[in-house]
Every structure is written in C-alpha cells, then in structure tokens.
Amino acid sequence: MSCVSSYKLMKKASAEGYAVPAFNIDNLESAIAAAEVMKETGKSLIIQTIPRTLAYGGMSVYPAMMRSLTAGIDDVDYAMHLDHGSSKELAEKCINCGFSSVMFDGSAMPFAENVKRTKEVADFAIPSGVSVEGELGTIGGKEEGDTDLEASYTKVSEAVDFCDMTGVSTLAIGVGTAHGIYKGVPKINIKRIEEIHSAVSTPLVLHGASGLSDEVLRDCIKAGISKINFATELRQAYTEGIKLGMAQNPGVFDPKIYMRVAIDEIKKVMLQKIEVCYG
Ligand SMILES: [Zn+2]
C-alpha cells in the first residue's frame, strides 16, 4: 500500500463520481479497523487525525502505525492527512513525520488573512507532493447553538477567489453541516455544493458528516463532493464496542479480548460509509 496525497485520491473520485471517505483515527484500534477495511474492500481511504489526537498519541505514531498495518497490501493506496491544522509549523512537522496531506483551517479568520495563511502552507507543501486542504465558510461546532445557516454558507465568488489566490489542492466548504452530534435535522444546501463545484475545479470536502442520512450523503456526492469526513460516528462505535466487549466477556481483564469487539464495531460503521461513498 502506498501513502499518496489526498488530492490524488480525490481527483480520481471527482472524475468518476464518488467520494473518498476520510476517517479520523484516535488510537491503535481505529488504525487496525481502517487497515482491515482497506484490505477487505480494496477501497482507498483518507486516514486523518486532528491536532488533539496528535497531542494524545504522538505525531509520528499515527503515520507509522498506518505504514506498518498496511505493509504488504499492494493494490490499494491511502492518504495520511492532518485534519484542522492550525499553523504552518504544525503542517511542517506533520509532513516531516510522513503525512501526505495537510489541512490549514483558517475559516474563522477574515477572508484576506485566511488566504494569506493558507497560501503560505500551500506554497510550502504542494511542491513536495503533499496536498493542502483549505476551508472557507463556517462548519458548525459542538459548542455552538443554532447558527445562522445562510450566513455560514460558503459564497461561490469567494470560493473562486480563494482557490485562485491560494492554490489549495482541495477545499472544505460550509453548506450547513456541523461537527459532533446534530441537535435537530440538518439542512444541507445541496444547490450551493453544485454551484461551487461548477465554478471551481478544486475537489471539494464535506466536514461534519456524522449523523447525515445516506440519502443526503449521496446527494452531496452527486452535487460534487469528493471527500467526506467521519469522526463522531466512529468514536461512538468504538465506545459502544468497548462496553459490548466487556458485557460479552465479564471478568476478562485482557484488553485484546474486548478491544477486538470494539474494532469490529468501528469496522461496521466504516464499511457502511464506504458503501455509501463509493456507491
Ligand atoms: Zn472538520
């Protein structure tokens, strides 16, 4: 298995009308789950970690785990991606540790500042073959209440300018999704995805997809999304899997017994998302 850039996987997905699922991993168990589903399905994945995960497990640990776990599986590529990177310094460190793709999330900054900071990362990373994901618009967060949806959507003209000015490989857009768990039924602006997709050639990313129905996910892909991020549902499956594994094996104190149950629960969610994303 080769570790390639997210852009390479997403360009193919965009041309062929599917999306690459991007799974956030937290530890060895979620890394094992990801490696096993790639081996079993032969489908490429984007494996990603947020900065808090790197602080938890160690920056070089995650790409090293994926390299080891996928060694010898020759017919499928994957990408190792920094999700929601917050600085050029962090991007540099990740690339030095073997990441093939990095995100710089300047979406909370004023437009000009977002452009400037994202371009710095793109200028540095892209020539070395690493893809860079930028973000424009607002993706709701766990702590937020009801956000003003219309104001948070990525504007088409800004997406065009942002891609031109930064040279980013891929772009995350705000179209009504939120990170974490949805409080009500999410309203996704499919039309806005179509409009941005027809205005820019940059492959588009959807964040905050946990909790969206399969039907909505398929509509997003049809409209032009070529990477979909899943984190919350995987963490939920893992946590429920540990509880299930302990309930099934009372008195057992070897983590390898109940963790195997947890790995299988993560895999069930991953396999289902792969089916939806690849169509
Ligand atoms: Zn995100």
mmCIF file of C-alpha atoms and ligand atoms in Angstrom:
data_model
loop_
_atom_site.group_PDB
_atom_site.id
_atom_site.type_symbol
_atom_site.label_atom_id
_atom_site.label_comp_id
_atom_site.label_asym_id
_atom_site.label_seq_id
_atom_site.Cartn_x
_atom_site.Cartn_y
_atom_site.Cartn_z
ATOM 1 C CA MET A 1 0.000 0.000 0.000
ATOM 2 C CA SER A 2 1.312 3.450 -0.847
ATOM 3 C CA CYS A 3 0.675 6.606 1.088
ATOM 4 C CA VAL A 4 -0.352 9.163 -1.553
ATOM 5 C CA SER A 5 -1.788 12.671 -1.400
ATOM 6 C CA SER A 6 -5.492 13.205 -0.721
ATOM 7 C CA TYR A 7 -5.601 15.239 -3.926
ATOM 8 C CA LYS A 8 -4.594 12.213 -5.994
ATOM 9 C CA LEU A 9 -7.390 10.100 -4.498
ATOM 10 C CA MET A 10 -9.951 12.902 -4.711
ATOM 11 C CA LYS A 11 -9.158 13.873 -8.302
ATOM 12 C CA LYS A 12 -9.937 10.310 -9.380
ATOM 13 C CA ALA A 13 -13.080 10.297 -7.210
ATOM 14 C CA SER A 14 -14.232 13.590 -8.706
ATOM 15 C CA ALA A 15 -13.715 12.308 -12.248
ATOM 16 C CA GLU A 16 -15.531 9.047 -11.542
ATOM 17 C CA GLY A 17 -18.398 10.414 -9.441
ATOM 18 C CA TYR A 18 -17.742 9.025 -5.992
ATOM 19 C CA ALA A 19 -16.267 10.374 -2.740
ATOM 20 C CA VAL A 20 -13.327 9.119 -0.699
ATOM 21 C CA PRO A 21 -14.326 8.528 2.923
ATOM 22 C CA ALA A 22 -11.993 10.250 5.388
ATOM 23 C CA PHE A 23 -11.900 8.519 8.752
ATOM 24 C CA ASN A 24 -10.478 10.122 11.877
ATOM 25 C CA ILE A 25 -8.431 7.656 13.895
ATOM 26 C CA ASP A 26 -7.640 8.022 17.589
ATOM 27 C CA ASN A 27 -5.526 5.033 18.519
ATOM 28 C CA LEU A 28 -4.224 1.617 17.523
ATOM 29 C CA GLU A 29 -7.718 0.107 17.476
ATOM 30 C CA SER A 30 -9.130 2.597 14.980
ATOM 31 C CA ALA A 31 -5.949 2.292 12.882
ATOM 32 C CA ILE A 32 -6.376 -1.509 12.804
ATOM 33 C CA ALA A 33 -10.021 -1.087 11.790
ATOM 34 C CA ALA A 34 -9.077 1.252 8.917
ATOM 35 C CA ALA A 35 -6.286 -1.009 7.664
ATOM 36 C CA GLU A 36 -8.521 -4.082 7.788
ATOM 37 C CA VAL A 37 -11.382 -2.476 5.852
ATOM 38 C CA MET A 38 -8.962 -1.260 3.162
ATOM 39 C CA LYS A 39 -7.594 -4.775 2.852
ATOM 40 C CA GLU A 40 -11.062 -6.332 2.765
ATOM 41 C CA THR A 41 -12.677 -3.873 0.332
ATOM 42 C CA GLY A 42 -9.707 -2.783 -1.782
ATOM 43 C CA LYS A 43 -11.015 0.794 -1.463
ATOM 44 C CA SER A 44 -8.742 3.758 -0.788
ATOM 45 C CA LEU A 45 -9.310 5.813 2.341
ATOM 46 C CA ILE A 46 -8.068 9.082 3.728
ATOM 47 C CA ILE A 47 -6.865 8.464 7.269
ATOM 48 C CA GLN A 48 -6.801 11.616 9.341
ATOM 49 C CA THR A 49 -6.025 12.985 12.769
ATOM 50 C CA ILE A 50 -6.821 16.300 14.424
ATOM 51 C CA PRO A 51 -4.107 18.164 16.392
ATOM 52 C CA ARG A 52 -5.601 16.972 19.720
ATOM 53 C CA THR A 53 -5.157 13.372 18.588
ATOM 54 C CA LEU A 54 -1.513 14.051 17.750
ATOM 55 C CA ALA A 55 -1.069 15.596 21.205
ATOM 56 C CA TYR A 56 -2.630 12.468 22.706
ATOM 57 C CA GLY A 57 -0.724 9.757 20.867
ATOM 58 C CA GLY A 58 2.366 11.420 19.394
ATOM 59 C CA MET A 59 2.697 12.989 15.978
ATOM 60 C CA SER A 60 4.859 10.347 14.315
ATOM 61 C CA VAL A 61 2.898 7.442 15.832
ATOM 62 C CA TYR A 62 -0.137 7.656 13.506
ATOM 63 C CA PRO A 63 1.622 7.601 10.104
ATOM 64 C CA ALA A 64 3.968 4.919 11.441
ATOM 65 C CA MET A 65 1.041 2.755 12.583
ATOM 66 C CA MET A 66 -0.691 3.067 9.223
ATOM 67 C CA ARG A 67 2.543 2.272 7.361
ATOM 68 C CA SER A 68 3.093 -0.864 9.420
ATOM 69 C CA LEU A 69 -0.515 -2.024 9.356
ATOM 70 C CA THR A 70 -0.810 -1.658 5.570
ATOM 71 C CA ALA A 71 2.570 -3.128 4.641
ATOM 72 C CA GLY A 72 2.188 -5.905 2.115
ATOM 73 C CA ILE A 73 -1.255 -4.805 0.884
ATOM 74 C CA ASP A 74 -0.189 -3.780 -2.593
ATOM 75 C CA ASP A 75 -3.315 -2.957 -4.536
ATOM 76 C CA VAL A 76 -4.754 -0.003 -2.639
ATOM 77 C CA ASP A 77 -3.447 3.462 -1.794
ATOM 78 C CA TYR A 78 -4.353 5.648 1.163
ATOM 79 C CA ALA A 79 -3.625 9.190 2.316
ATOM 80 C CA MET A 80 -2.418 10.297 5.749
ATOM 81 C CA HIS A 81 -3.981 13.662 6.461
ATOM 82 C CA LEU A 82 -3.767 16.354 9.139
ATOM 83 C CA ASP A 83 -7.365 17.421 9.834
ATOM 84 C CA HIS A 84 -7.973 21.001 11.045
ATOM 85 C CA GLY A 85 -4.327 22.009 11.206
ATOM 86 C CA SER A 86 -3.891 25.402 12.786
ATOM 87 C CA SER A 87 -0.428 26.585 11.711
ATOM 88 C CA LYS A 88 2.276 26.282 9.084
ATOM 89 C CA GLU A 89 4.608 24.968 11.796
ATOM 90 C CA LEU A 90 2.270 22.074 12.595
ATOM 91 C CA ALA A 91 1.901 21.287 8.886
ATOM 92 C CA GLU A 92 5.697 21.182 8.514
ATOM 93 C CA LYS A 93 6.105 18.878 11.487
ATOM 94 C CA CYS A 94 3.406 16.520 10.205
ATOM 95 C CA ILE A 95 4.943 16.387 6.726
ATOM 96 C CA ASN A 96 8.312 15.554 8.293
ATOM 97 C CA CYS A 97 6.593 12.704 10.154
ATOM 98 C CA GLY A 98 5.159 11.194 6.970
ATOM 99 C CA PHE A 99 1.798 12.909 6.420
ATOM 100 C CA SER A 100 0.920 13.084 2.714
ATOM 101 C CA SER A 101 -1.767 15.713 3.112
ATOM 102 C CA VAL A 102 -2.461 18.611 5.481
ATOM 103 C CA MET A 103 -5.340 20.940 6.191
ATOM 104 C CA PHE A 104 -4.902 24.525 7.173
ATOM 105 C CA ASP A 105 -8.167 25.725 8.684
ATOM 106 C CA GLY A 106 -8.300 29.498 8.522
ATOM 107 C CA SER A 107 -12.095 29.595 8.232
ATOM 108 C CA ALA A 108 -12.514 31.577 11.452
ATOM 109 C CA MET A 109 -10.167 34.288 10.144
ATOM 110 C CA PRO A 110 -11.115 37.247 7.970
ATOM 111 C CA PHE A 111 -11.009 36.284 4.259
ATOM 112 C CA ALA A 112 -7.708 38.067 3.469
ATOM 113 C CA GLU A 113 -5.961 36.528 6.472
ATOM 114 C CA ASN A 114 -7.307 33.063 5.593
ATOM 115 C CA VAL A 115 -5.960 33.492 2.038
ATOM 116 C CA LYS A 116 -2.555 34.670 3.226
ATOM 117 C CA ARG A 117 -2.025 31.926 5.811
ATOM 118 C CA THR A 118 -3.410 29.131 3.623
ATOM 119 C CA LYS A 119 -1.211 30.222 0.700
ATOM 120 C CA GLU A 120 1.883 30.033 2.933
ATOM 121 C CA VAL A 121 1.101 26.382 3.696
ATOM 122 C CA ALA A 122 0.218 25.613 0.060
ATOM 123 C CA ASP A 123 3.425 27.239 -1.265
ATOM 124 C CA PHE A 124 5.476 25.218 1.142
ATOM 125 C CA ALA A 125 3.739 21.830 0.968
ATOM 126 C CA ILE A 126 2.411 21.338 -2.561
ATOM 127 C CA PRO A 127 5.803 21.413 -4.363
ATOM 128 C CA SER A 128 6.873 18.438 -2.230
ATOM 129 C CA GLY A 129 3.863 16.403 -3.354
ATOM 130 C CA VAL A 130 1.750 16.948 -0.235
ATOM 131 C CA SER A 131 -1.798 18.170 -0.827
ATOM 132 C CA VAL A 132 -3.280 21.061 1.122
ATOM 133 C CA GLU A 133 -6.931 21.399 2.137
ATOM 134 C CA GLY A 134 -8.235 24.887 2.859
ATOM 135 C CA GLU A 135 -11.542 25.845 4.411
ATOM 136 C CA LEU A 136 -13.936 28.622 3.588
ATOM 137 C CA GLY A 137 -17.270 29.303 5.273
ATOM 138 C CA THR A 138 -18.436 28.007 8.620
ATOM 139 C CA ILE A 139 -18.887 24.434 9.695
ATOM 140 C CA GLY A 140 -20.838 24.318 12.942
ATOM 141 C CA GLY A 141 -19.160 23.048 16.079
ATOM 142 C CA LYS A 142 -20.122 21.036 19.102
ATOM 143 C CA GLU A 143 -20.291 24.026 21.380
ATOM 144 C CA GLU A 144 -22.433 26.177 19.162
ATOM 145 C CA GLY A 145 -26.161 26.634 19.425
ATOM 146 C CA ASP A 146 -28.369 27.393 16.453
ATOM 147 C CA THR A 147 -26.148 29.120 13.929
ATOM 148 C CA ASP A 148 -27.318 31.476 11.222
ATOM 149 C CA LEU A 149 -27.183 28.949 8.395
ATOM 150 C CA GLU A 150 -27.470 31.303 5.441
ATOM 151 C CA ALA A 151 -24.612 33.486 6.679
ATOM 152 C CA SER A 152 -22.410 30.447 7.282
ATOM 153 C CA TYR A 153 -22.615 29.013 3.744
ATOM 154 C CA THR A 154 -19.514 29.361 1.608
ATOM 155 C CA LYS A 155 -20.074 32.007 -1.079
ATOM 156 C CA VAL A 156 -19.424 30.919 -4.670
ATOM 157 C CA SER A 157 -17.448 34.026 -5.652
ATOM 158 C CA GLU A 158 -15.288 33.750 -2.532
ATOM 159 C CA ALA A 159 -14.593 30.074 -3.274
ATOM 160 C CA VAL A 160 -13.403 31.012 -6.779
ATOM 161 C CA ASP A 161 -11.157 33.796 -5.440
ATOM 162 C CA PHE A 162 -9.865 31.640 -2.580
ATOM 163 C CA CYS A 163 -8.838 28.773 -4.861
ATOM 164 C CA ASP A 164 -7.182 31.163 -7.341
ATOM 165 C CA MET A 165 -5.336 33.138 -4.695
ATOM 166 C CA THR A 166 -4.134 30.265 -2.503
ATOM 167 C CA GLY A 167 -3.599 27.436 -4.992
ATOM 168 C CA VAL A 168 -5.032 24.926 -2.491
ATOM 169 C CA SER A 169 -5.343 21.321 -3.650
ATOM 170 C CA THR A 170 -8.778 20.772 -2.106
ATOM 171 C CA LEU A 171 -11.412 22.915 -0.392
ATOM 172 C CA ALA A 172 -13.707 22.287 2.588
ATOM 173 C CA ILE A 173 -16.940 24.242 2.267
ATOM 174 C CA GLY A 174 -19.689 25.264 4.666
ATOM 175 C CA VAL A 175 -23.077 24.111 3.402
ATOM 176 C CA GLY A 176 -24.981 23.550 6.642
ATOM 177 C CA THR A 177 -23.069 20.691 8.242
ATOM 178 C CA ALA A 178 -21.779 20.720 11.820
ATOM 179 C CA HIS A 179 -19.148 18.777 13.729
ATOM 180 C CA GLY A 180 -20.218 16.452 16.516
ATOM 181 C CA ILE A 181 -23.812 15.428 17.139
ATOM 182 C CA TYR A 182 -26.714 17.205 15.422
ATOM 183 C CA LYS A 183 -29.411 18.618 17.691
ATOM 184 C CA GLY A 184 -32.099 18.734 15.012
ATOM 185 C CA VAL A 185 -32.396 17.582 11.411
ATOM 186 C CA PRO A 186 -29.505 19.190 9.493
ATOM 187 C CA LYS A 187 -30.396 21.284 6.450
ATOM 188 C CA ILE A 188 -27.743 20.845 3.794
ATOM 189 C CA ASN A 189 -27.578 23.288 0.910
ATOM 190 C CA ILE A 190 -27.091 20.861 -1.996
ATOM 191 C CA LYS A 191 -27.585 23.612 -4.550
ATOM 192 C CA ARG A 192 -24.651 25.559 -3.100
ATOM 193 C CA ILE A 193 -22.419 22.494 -3.494
ATOM 194 C CA GLU A 194 -23.437 22.285 -7.162
ATOM 195 C CA GLU A 195 -22.775 25.985 -7.686
ATOM 196 C CA ILE A 196 -19.307 25.859 -6.120
ATOM 197 C CA HIS A 197 -18.474 22.611 -7.907
ATOM 198 C CA SER A 198 -19.264 24.109 -11.298
ATOM 199 C CA ALA A 199 -17.316 27.291 -10.502
ATOM 200 C CA VAL A 200 -14.037 25.738 -9.292
ATOM 201 C CA SER A 201 -12.021 22.732 -10.454
ATOM 202 C CA THR A 202 -10.669 22.183 -6.905
ATOM 203 C CA PRO A 203 -12.063 18.956 -5.369
ATOM 204 C CA LEU A 204 -14.496 19.693 -2.534
ATOM 205 C CA VAL A 205 -14.624 18.343 1.025
ATOM 206 C CA LEU A 206 -17.614 17.875 3.330
ATOM 207 C CA HIS A 207 -16.955 18.072 7.083
ATOM 208 C CA GLY A 208 -19.371 17.153 9.851
ATOM 209 C CA ALA A 209 -20.985 14.217 8.022
ATOM 210 C CA SER A 210 -21.694 12.038 11.066
ATOM 211 C CA GLY A 211 -25.452 11.993 11.502
ATOM 212 C CA LEU A 212 -26.330 12.795 7.882
ATOM 213 C CA SER A 213 -28.596 10.241 6.206
ATOM 214 C CA ASP A 214 -27.238 8.021 3.427
ATOM 215 C CA GLU A 215 -29.593 9.783 1.038
ATOM 216 C CA VAL A 216 -28.209 13.229 1.903
ATOM 217 C CA LEU A 217 -24.636 11.940 1.603
ATOM 218 C CA ARG A 218 -25.403 10.561 -1.866
ATOM 219 C CA ASP A 219 -26.950 13.899 -2.878
ATOM 220 C CA CYS A 220 -23.799 15.701 -1.684
ATOM 221 C CA ILE A 221 -21.599 13.370 -3.751
ATOM 222 C CA LYS A 222 -23.802 13.802 -6.802
ATOM 223 C CA ALA A 223 -23.550 17.585 -6.347
ATOM 224 C CA GLY A 224 -19.739 17.472 -6.391
ATOM 225 C CA ILE A 225 -18.295 16.452 -3.007
ATOM 226 C CA SER A 226 -15.281 14.143 -3.338
ATOM 227 C CA LYS A 227 -14.156 13.691 0.295
ATOM 228 C CA ILE A 228 -16.437 13.141 3.279
ATOM 229 C CA ASN A 229 -15.127 13.310 6.853
ATOM 230 C CA PHE A 230 -16.399 10.933 9.519
ATOM 231 C CA ALA A 231 -15.244 11.154 13.129
ATOM 232 C CA THR A 232 -18.079 11.248 15.663
ATOM 233 C CA GLU A 233 -19.834 8.071 14.483
ATOM 234 C CA LEU A 234 -16.552 6.140 14.612
ATOM 235 C CA ARG A 235 -15.863 7.315 18.168
ATOM 236 C CA GLN A 236 -19.385 6.357 19.189
ATOM 237 C CA ALA A 237 -18.993 2.893 17.642
ATOM 238 C CA TYR A 238 -15.672 2.401 19.400
ATOM 239 C CA THR A 239 -17.040 3.401 22.802
ATOM 240 C CA GLU A 240 -20.164 1.248 22.409
ATOM 241 C CA GLY A 241 -17.915 -1.594 21.208
ATOM 242 C CA ILE A 242 -15.834 -1.494 24.385
ATOM 243 C CA LYS A 243 -18.999 -1.640 26.515
ATOM 244 C CA LEU A 244 -20.314 -4.518 24.404
ATOM 245 C CA GLY A 245 -16.999 -6.363 24.560
ATOM 246 C CA MET A 246 -16.904 -6.081 28.338
ATOM 247 C CA ALA A 247 -20.530 -7.172 28.680
ATOM 248 C CA GLN A 248 -19.882 -10.192 26.436
ATOM 249 C CA ASN A 249 -16.761 -11.162 28.364
ATOM 250 C CA PRO A 250 -17.453 -10.487 32.058
ATOM 251 C CA GLY A 251 -14.425 -10.943 34.270
ATOM 252 C CA VAL A 252 -11.996 -10.654 31.371
ATOM 253 C CA PHE A 253 -9.124 -8.268 32.020
ATOM 254 C CA ASP A 254 -7.165 -8.699 28.791
ATOM 255 C CA PRO A 255 -7.870 -5.605 26.635
ATOM 256 C CA LYS A 256 -7.176 -7.606 23.479
ATOM 257 C CA ILE A 257 -10.435 -9.500 24.062
ATOM 258 C CA TYR A 258 -12.863 -6.596 24.433
ATOM 259 C CA MET A 259 -10.892 -4.271 22.147
ATOM 260 C CA ARG A 260 -11.365 -6.760 19.314
ATOM 261 C CA VAL A 261 -15.111 -6.306 19.743
ATOM 262 C CA ALA A 262 -14.604 -2.531 19.622
ATOM 263 C CA ILE A 263 -12.511 -2.804 16.421
ATOM 264 C CA ASP A 264 -15.291 -4.807 14.791
ATOM 265 C CA GLU A 265 -17.869 -2.178 15.778
ATOM 266 C CA ILE A 266 -15.732 0.590 14.206
ATOM 267 C CA LYS A 267 -15.349 -1.554 11.077
ATOM 268 C CA LYS A 268 -19.125 -1.935 10.693
ATOM 269 C CA VAL A 269 -19.523 1.856 10.510
ATOM 270 C CA MET A 270 -16.530 2.224 8.181
ATOM 271 C CA LEU A 271 -17.838 -0.453 5.801
ATOM 272 C CA GLN A 272 -21.248 1.177 5.690
ATOM 273 C CA LYS A 273 -19.752 4.599 4.904
ATOM 274 C CA ILE A 274 -17.500 3.077 2.222
ATOM 275 C CA GLU A 275 -20.581 1.574 0.592
ATOM 276 C CA VAL A 276 -22.363 4.945 0.546
ATOM 277 C CA CYS A 277 -19.333 6.989 -0.580
ATOM 278 C CA TYR A 278 -18.170 4.649 -3.318
ATOM 279 C CA GLY A 279 -21.762 3.981 -4.463
HETATM 280 ZN ZN ZN B 1 -13.930 19.185 10.262
#
